[in-house]
Coordinates of C-alpha atoms in Angstrom, one line a residue:
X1 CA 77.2 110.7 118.6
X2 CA 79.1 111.2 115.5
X3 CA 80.7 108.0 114.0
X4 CA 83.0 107.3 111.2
X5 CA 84.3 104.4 109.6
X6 CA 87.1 105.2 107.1
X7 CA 87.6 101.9 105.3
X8 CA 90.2 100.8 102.0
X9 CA 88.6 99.4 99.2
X10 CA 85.1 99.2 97.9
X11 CA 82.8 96.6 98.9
X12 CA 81.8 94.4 96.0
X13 CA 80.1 91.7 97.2
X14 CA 75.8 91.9 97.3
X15 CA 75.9 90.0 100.3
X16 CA 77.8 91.9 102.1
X17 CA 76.3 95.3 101.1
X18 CA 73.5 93.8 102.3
X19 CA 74.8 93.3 105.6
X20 CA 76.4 96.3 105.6
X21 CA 72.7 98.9 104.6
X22 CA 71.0 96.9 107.0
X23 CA 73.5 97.8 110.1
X24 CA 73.4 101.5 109.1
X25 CA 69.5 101.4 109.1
X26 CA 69.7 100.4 112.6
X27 CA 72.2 102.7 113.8
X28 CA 70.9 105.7 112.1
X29 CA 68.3 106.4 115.3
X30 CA 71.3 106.1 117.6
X31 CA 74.3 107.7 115.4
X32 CA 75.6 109.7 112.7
X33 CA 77.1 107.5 110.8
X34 CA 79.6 108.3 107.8
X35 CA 81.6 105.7 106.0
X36 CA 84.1 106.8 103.8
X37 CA 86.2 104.6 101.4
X38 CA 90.1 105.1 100.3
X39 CA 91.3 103.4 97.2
X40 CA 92.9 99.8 97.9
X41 CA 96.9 99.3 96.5
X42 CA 97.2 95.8 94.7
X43 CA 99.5 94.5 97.9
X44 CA 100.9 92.2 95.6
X45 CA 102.5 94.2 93.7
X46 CA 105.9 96.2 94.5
X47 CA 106.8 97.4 98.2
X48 CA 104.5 96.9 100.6
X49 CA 105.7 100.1 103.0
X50 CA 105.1 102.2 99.6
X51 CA 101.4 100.4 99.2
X52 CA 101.1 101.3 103.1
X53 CA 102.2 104.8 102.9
X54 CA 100.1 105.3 99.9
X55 CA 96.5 103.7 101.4
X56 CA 98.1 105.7 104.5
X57 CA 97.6 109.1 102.9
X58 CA 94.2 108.6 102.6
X59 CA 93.3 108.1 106.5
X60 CA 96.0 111.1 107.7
X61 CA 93.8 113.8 104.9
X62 CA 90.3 112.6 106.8
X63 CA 91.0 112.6 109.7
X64 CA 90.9 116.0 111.9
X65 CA 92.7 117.1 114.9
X66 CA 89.8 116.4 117.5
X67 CA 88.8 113.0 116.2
X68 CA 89.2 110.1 118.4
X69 CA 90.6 107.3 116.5
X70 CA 90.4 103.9 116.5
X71 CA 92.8 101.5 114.4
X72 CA 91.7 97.9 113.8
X73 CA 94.7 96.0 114.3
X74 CA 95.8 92.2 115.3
X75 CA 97.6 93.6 117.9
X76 CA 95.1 95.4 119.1
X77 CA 93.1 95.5 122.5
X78 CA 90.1 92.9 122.1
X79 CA 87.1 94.6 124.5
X80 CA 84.2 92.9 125.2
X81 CA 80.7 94.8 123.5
X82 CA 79.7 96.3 127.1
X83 CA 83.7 97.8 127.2
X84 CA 83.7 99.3 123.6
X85 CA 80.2 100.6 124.5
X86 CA 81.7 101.9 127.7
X87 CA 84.7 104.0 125.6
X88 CA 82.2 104.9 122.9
X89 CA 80.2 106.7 125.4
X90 CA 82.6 108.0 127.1
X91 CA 84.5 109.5 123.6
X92 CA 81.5 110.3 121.7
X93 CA 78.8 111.6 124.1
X94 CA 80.7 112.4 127.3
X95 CA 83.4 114.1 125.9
X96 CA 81.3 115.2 122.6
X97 CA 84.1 113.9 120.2
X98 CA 83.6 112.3 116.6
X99 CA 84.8 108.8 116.5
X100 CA 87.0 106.9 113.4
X101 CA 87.6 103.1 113.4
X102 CA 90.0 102.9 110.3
X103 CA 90.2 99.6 108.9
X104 CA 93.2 99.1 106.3
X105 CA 93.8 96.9 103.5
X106 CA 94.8 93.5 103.9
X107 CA 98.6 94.6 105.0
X108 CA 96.8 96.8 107.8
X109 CA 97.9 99.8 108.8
X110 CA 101.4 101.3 108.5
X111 CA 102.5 102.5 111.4
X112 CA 102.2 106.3 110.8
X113 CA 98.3 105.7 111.0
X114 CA 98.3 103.8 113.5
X115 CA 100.5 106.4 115.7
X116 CA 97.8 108.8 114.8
X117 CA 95.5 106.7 116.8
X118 CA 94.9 106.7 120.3
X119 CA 93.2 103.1 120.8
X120 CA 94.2 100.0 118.9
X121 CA 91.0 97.4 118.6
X122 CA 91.1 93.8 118.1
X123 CA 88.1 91.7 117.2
X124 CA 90.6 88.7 117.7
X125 CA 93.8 87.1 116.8
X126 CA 92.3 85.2 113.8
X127 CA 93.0 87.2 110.0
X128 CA 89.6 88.3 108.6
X129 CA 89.1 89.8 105.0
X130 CA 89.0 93.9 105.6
X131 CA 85.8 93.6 103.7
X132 CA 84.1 91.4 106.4
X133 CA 85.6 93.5 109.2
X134 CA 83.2 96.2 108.2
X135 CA 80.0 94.5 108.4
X136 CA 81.2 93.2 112.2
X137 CA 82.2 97.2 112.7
X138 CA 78.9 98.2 112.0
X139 CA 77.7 95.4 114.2
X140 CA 79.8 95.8 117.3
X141 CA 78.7 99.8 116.5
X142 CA 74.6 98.8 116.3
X143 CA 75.5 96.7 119.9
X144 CA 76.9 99.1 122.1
X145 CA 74.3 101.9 120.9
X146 CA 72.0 99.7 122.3
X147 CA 74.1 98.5 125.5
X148 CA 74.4 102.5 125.9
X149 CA 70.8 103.3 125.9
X150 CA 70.2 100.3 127.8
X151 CA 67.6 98.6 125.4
X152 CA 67.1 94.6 124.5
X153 CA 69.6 93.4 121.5
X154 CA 67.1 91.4 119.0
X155 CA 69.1 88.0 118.4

């Protein structure tokens, strides 16, 4: 299975990358992983559909015909870890397609991306910093390889 995670911003904080090296370790034996990050418009500053359509640019030039994408968006679906296991087999092994979970800046999405997707993905109605998002990406990623092949989940 071919995963990618196309993310805005950099990741500054040590704790974090931390977090973040230590989930692609353990999905390394399960995945290909790639994470890819877009530069971040200050959303303070000026139009927020032109800081949308600019940190949009970056998802529509990575993102290829036969990808399965996956938005991260508060009005998304929220599946439980055995579901999103469930699609990601289905997408990535079954049907032998890369995956992308795009995760945008803190005004989301704009809606051009998010038309380019075909599932919309919740991890709840509560507003987390895009940064954190990754690290429970990678996470929810790390679970359902291991729901998939059917093996224990160290807590």
């Amino acid at each position: 299975m071919k995963v990618k995670v196309l993310a805005v911003g950099k990741i500054k904080e040590a704790y974090l990358k931390a977090a973040l090296n230590d989930y692609e370790k353990r999905i390394k034996p399960y995945a290909k992983l790639e994470i890819m990050e877009g530069p971040e418009e200050d959303a303070n500053m000026g139009d927020p559909n032109r800081v949308l359509a600019k940190e949009g640019a970056f998802f529509l030039r990575h993102l290829d015909r036969d990808v399965y994408a996956i938005a991260l968006d508060l009005e998304g679906n929220a599946l439980s870890s055995p579901e999103l296991a469930m699609l990601l087999e289905e997408k990535g092994n079954m049907e032998g397609k890369e995956i992308a979970f795009l995760i945008g800046g803190s005004l989301g999405l704009s809606d051009e991306v998010k038309s380019r997707c075909q599932c919309k993905l919740s991890f709840g109605k509560a507003t987390f910093p895009h940064q954190l998002i990754r690290v429970f990406l990678l996470e929810q990623i790390y679970r359902c390889q291991k729901i998939i092949k059917n093996e224990p989940y160290h807590k």
